[in-house]
């Protein structure tokens, strides 16, 4: 059995029962399957840094209403165009803002270290999100040994969540 398969099998076994020995629900099975998928993507790669962020969508909605230039200052033209396709773009702006903050956390800069427009959340043809860094953000990532990024986004009407991992070359 390959190392990746063994790790995935261990995760599946761990997820198959709760600590009290009871069987898991269908929702728990879905979470275990998602964990399997993430494990397969990460095993064999060197995760140099990771960051996560959770944003309240209503806060972003209110911010967009109070400060119309907020979107222009913090999002690239491509991001704005994608977000504005929706009647209520707040969810899409919020999840992209969460991703940008997650990248800043991963790089260890804090909110003042990099302009948010230097971090762009792209959408591949498959629908999968991707990251593109420019300027100081790209320089910091390179200095940290990050060669690519893994990103996952999710949002509801109320919350937006992002997780990013900076991946380096195995030594």
XYZ file of C-alpha atoms in Angstrom:
171
model
C 0.000 0.000 0.000
C 1.404 3.400 -0.955
C 2.033 5.959 1.768
C -0.811 8.188 0.481
C -3.268 5.279 0.480
C -2.242 4.298 4.018
C -2.794 7.846 5.318
C -6.172 8.077 3.582
C -7.180 4.664 4.952
C -6.165 5.777 8.463
C -8.255 8.949 8.115
C -11.208 6.943 6.816
C -10.963 4.505 9.761
C -10.690 7.370 12.244
C -13.675 9.091 10.654
C -15.755 5.891 10.568
C -16.526 6.010 14.301
C -16.846 8.756 16.831
C -14.835 8.718 20.031
C -17.732 7.097 21.865
C -17.757 4.255 19.296
C -21.034 5.280 17.625
C -21.298 5.173 13.845
C -21.039 8.466 12.004
C -23.910 10.175 10.182
C -24.084 10.717 6.425
C -22.902 14.314 6.922
C -19.918 13.025 8.867
C -19.183 10.613 6.008
C -19.154 13.570 3.614
C -16.704 15.408 5.882
C -14.509 12.298 6.027
C -14.559 12.087 2.214
C -13.541 15.739 2.003
C -10.689 15.058 4.454
C -9.598 12.148 2.242
C -9.521 14.462 -0.768
C -7.448 17.068 1.071
C -5.080 14.373 2.369
C -4.478 13.118 -1.182
C -3.653 16.669 -2.334
C -1.261 17.418 0.530
C 0.618 14.116 0.953
C 4.018 14.285 -0.717
C 4.016 18.071 -0.865
C 5.846 20.450 1.420
C 3.432 22.868 3.045
C 5.542 25.904 3.866
C 2.798 28.034 5.397
C -0.956 28.010 5.919
C -3.609 30.555 6.744
C -7.339 30.651 7.313
C -9.960 33.327 7.757
C -13.679 33.630 8.427
C -15.616 36.738 7.365
C -19.139 37.864 8.181
C -20.912 38.471 4.853
C -23.234 41.077 6.385
C -20.187 43.088 7.504
C -18.851 43.128 3.933
C -22.317 43.988 2.574
C -22.515 46.962 4.956
C -18.963 48.020 4.139
C -19.707 47.960 0.395
C -22.797 50.125 0.996
C -20.983 52.620 3.288
C -17.757 52.816 1.295
C -18.373 52.218 -2.418
C -14.630 52.571 -3.141
C -13.833 49.620 -0.836
C -14.116 47.178 -3.757
C -11.922 49.349 -6.000
C -9.210 49.676 -3.343
C -8.973 46.010 -2.317
C -10.017 43.897 -5.311
C -8.580 43.566 -8.804
C -10.698 44.438 -11.848
C -11.118 40.726 -12.589
C -12.317 39.978 -9.070
C -14.759 42.869 -9.146
C -16.143 41.782 -12.527
C -16.701 38.230 -11.257
C -18.309 39.349 -7.982
C -20.588 41.857 -9.693
C -22.160 39.129 -11.860
C -24.392 38.348 -8.880
C -27.353 40.489 -7.850
C -25.922 40.540 -4.328
C -22.136 40.342 -4.733
C -21.414 40.477 -0.979
C -20.879 36.698 -0.621
C -18.307 36.608 -3.426
C -16.505 39.711 -2.155
C -16.514 38.317 1.401
C -14.998 34.966 0.470
C -12.300 36.677 -1.609
C -11.560 39.039 1.266
C -11.248 35.997 3.550
C -8.809 34.415 1.085
C -6.682 37.562 0.953
C -6.532 37.713 4.756
C -5.689 33.998 4.892
C -2.743 34.603 2.545
C -1.554 37.493 4.720
C -1.729 35.230 7.774
C 0.167 32.493 5.937
C 2.889 34.979 4.961
C 2.970 36.399 8.504
C 2.589 40.012 7.407
C -0.603 41.149 9.059
C -3.015 43.495 7.323
C -0.439 46.228 6.783
C 2.251 44.107 5.133
C 0.851 43.835 1.601
C -1.734 45.641 -0.521
C -4.769 43.383 -0.856
C -4.886 43.989 -4.612
C -1.528 42.179 -4.843
C -3.400 38.990 -3.941
C -5.897 37.912 -6.574
C -8.389 35.071 -6.299
C -8.869 33.583 -9.750
C -11.432 31.102 -10.986
C -10.166 28.305 -13.224
C -12.299 26.985 -16.085
C -13.164 24.023 -13.846
C -14.554 26.434 -11.240
C -11.729 25.663 -8.823
C -10.258 28.758 -7.153
C -6.610 29.694 -7.563
C -4.321 32.434 -6.297
C -2.081 34.861 -8.177
C 0.310 37.052 -6.203
C 2.100 40.159 -7.452
C 4.432 42.787 -6.039
C 5.450 42.502 -2.406
C 3.093 39.561 -1.818
C 4.844 37.536 -4.536
C 8.277 38.525 -3.190
C 7.356 37.449 0.355
C 5.953 34.147 -0.884
C 9.092 33.477 -2.913
C 11.330 34.335 0.053
C 9.318 31.877 2.171
C 9.883 29.143 -0.417
C 6.293 29.068 -1.691
C 6.101 27.871 -5.304
C 2.339 27.361 -5.548
C -0.814 27.719 -3.477
C -3.652 25.419 -2.536
C -6.886 27.238 -1.755
C -10.369 26.299 -0.737
C -13.301 28.678 -0.375
C -16.834 28.303 0.890
C -19.585 30.697 1.834
C -23.199 30.920 2.858
C -25.453 33.952 3.071
C -23.890 34.742 6.449
C -20.298 33.474 6.556
C -17.376 33.226 4.156
C -14.407 30.939 4.869
C -11.056 30.507 3.162
C -8.099 28.216 3.758
C -4.803 28.546 1.913
C -1.571 26.565 2.004
C 1.677 27.713 0.461
C 3.425 24.733 -1.133
C 7.185 24.491 -1.637
C 9.541 22.068 -3.322
C 10.497 18.870 -1.471
C 14.119 18.990 -0.346
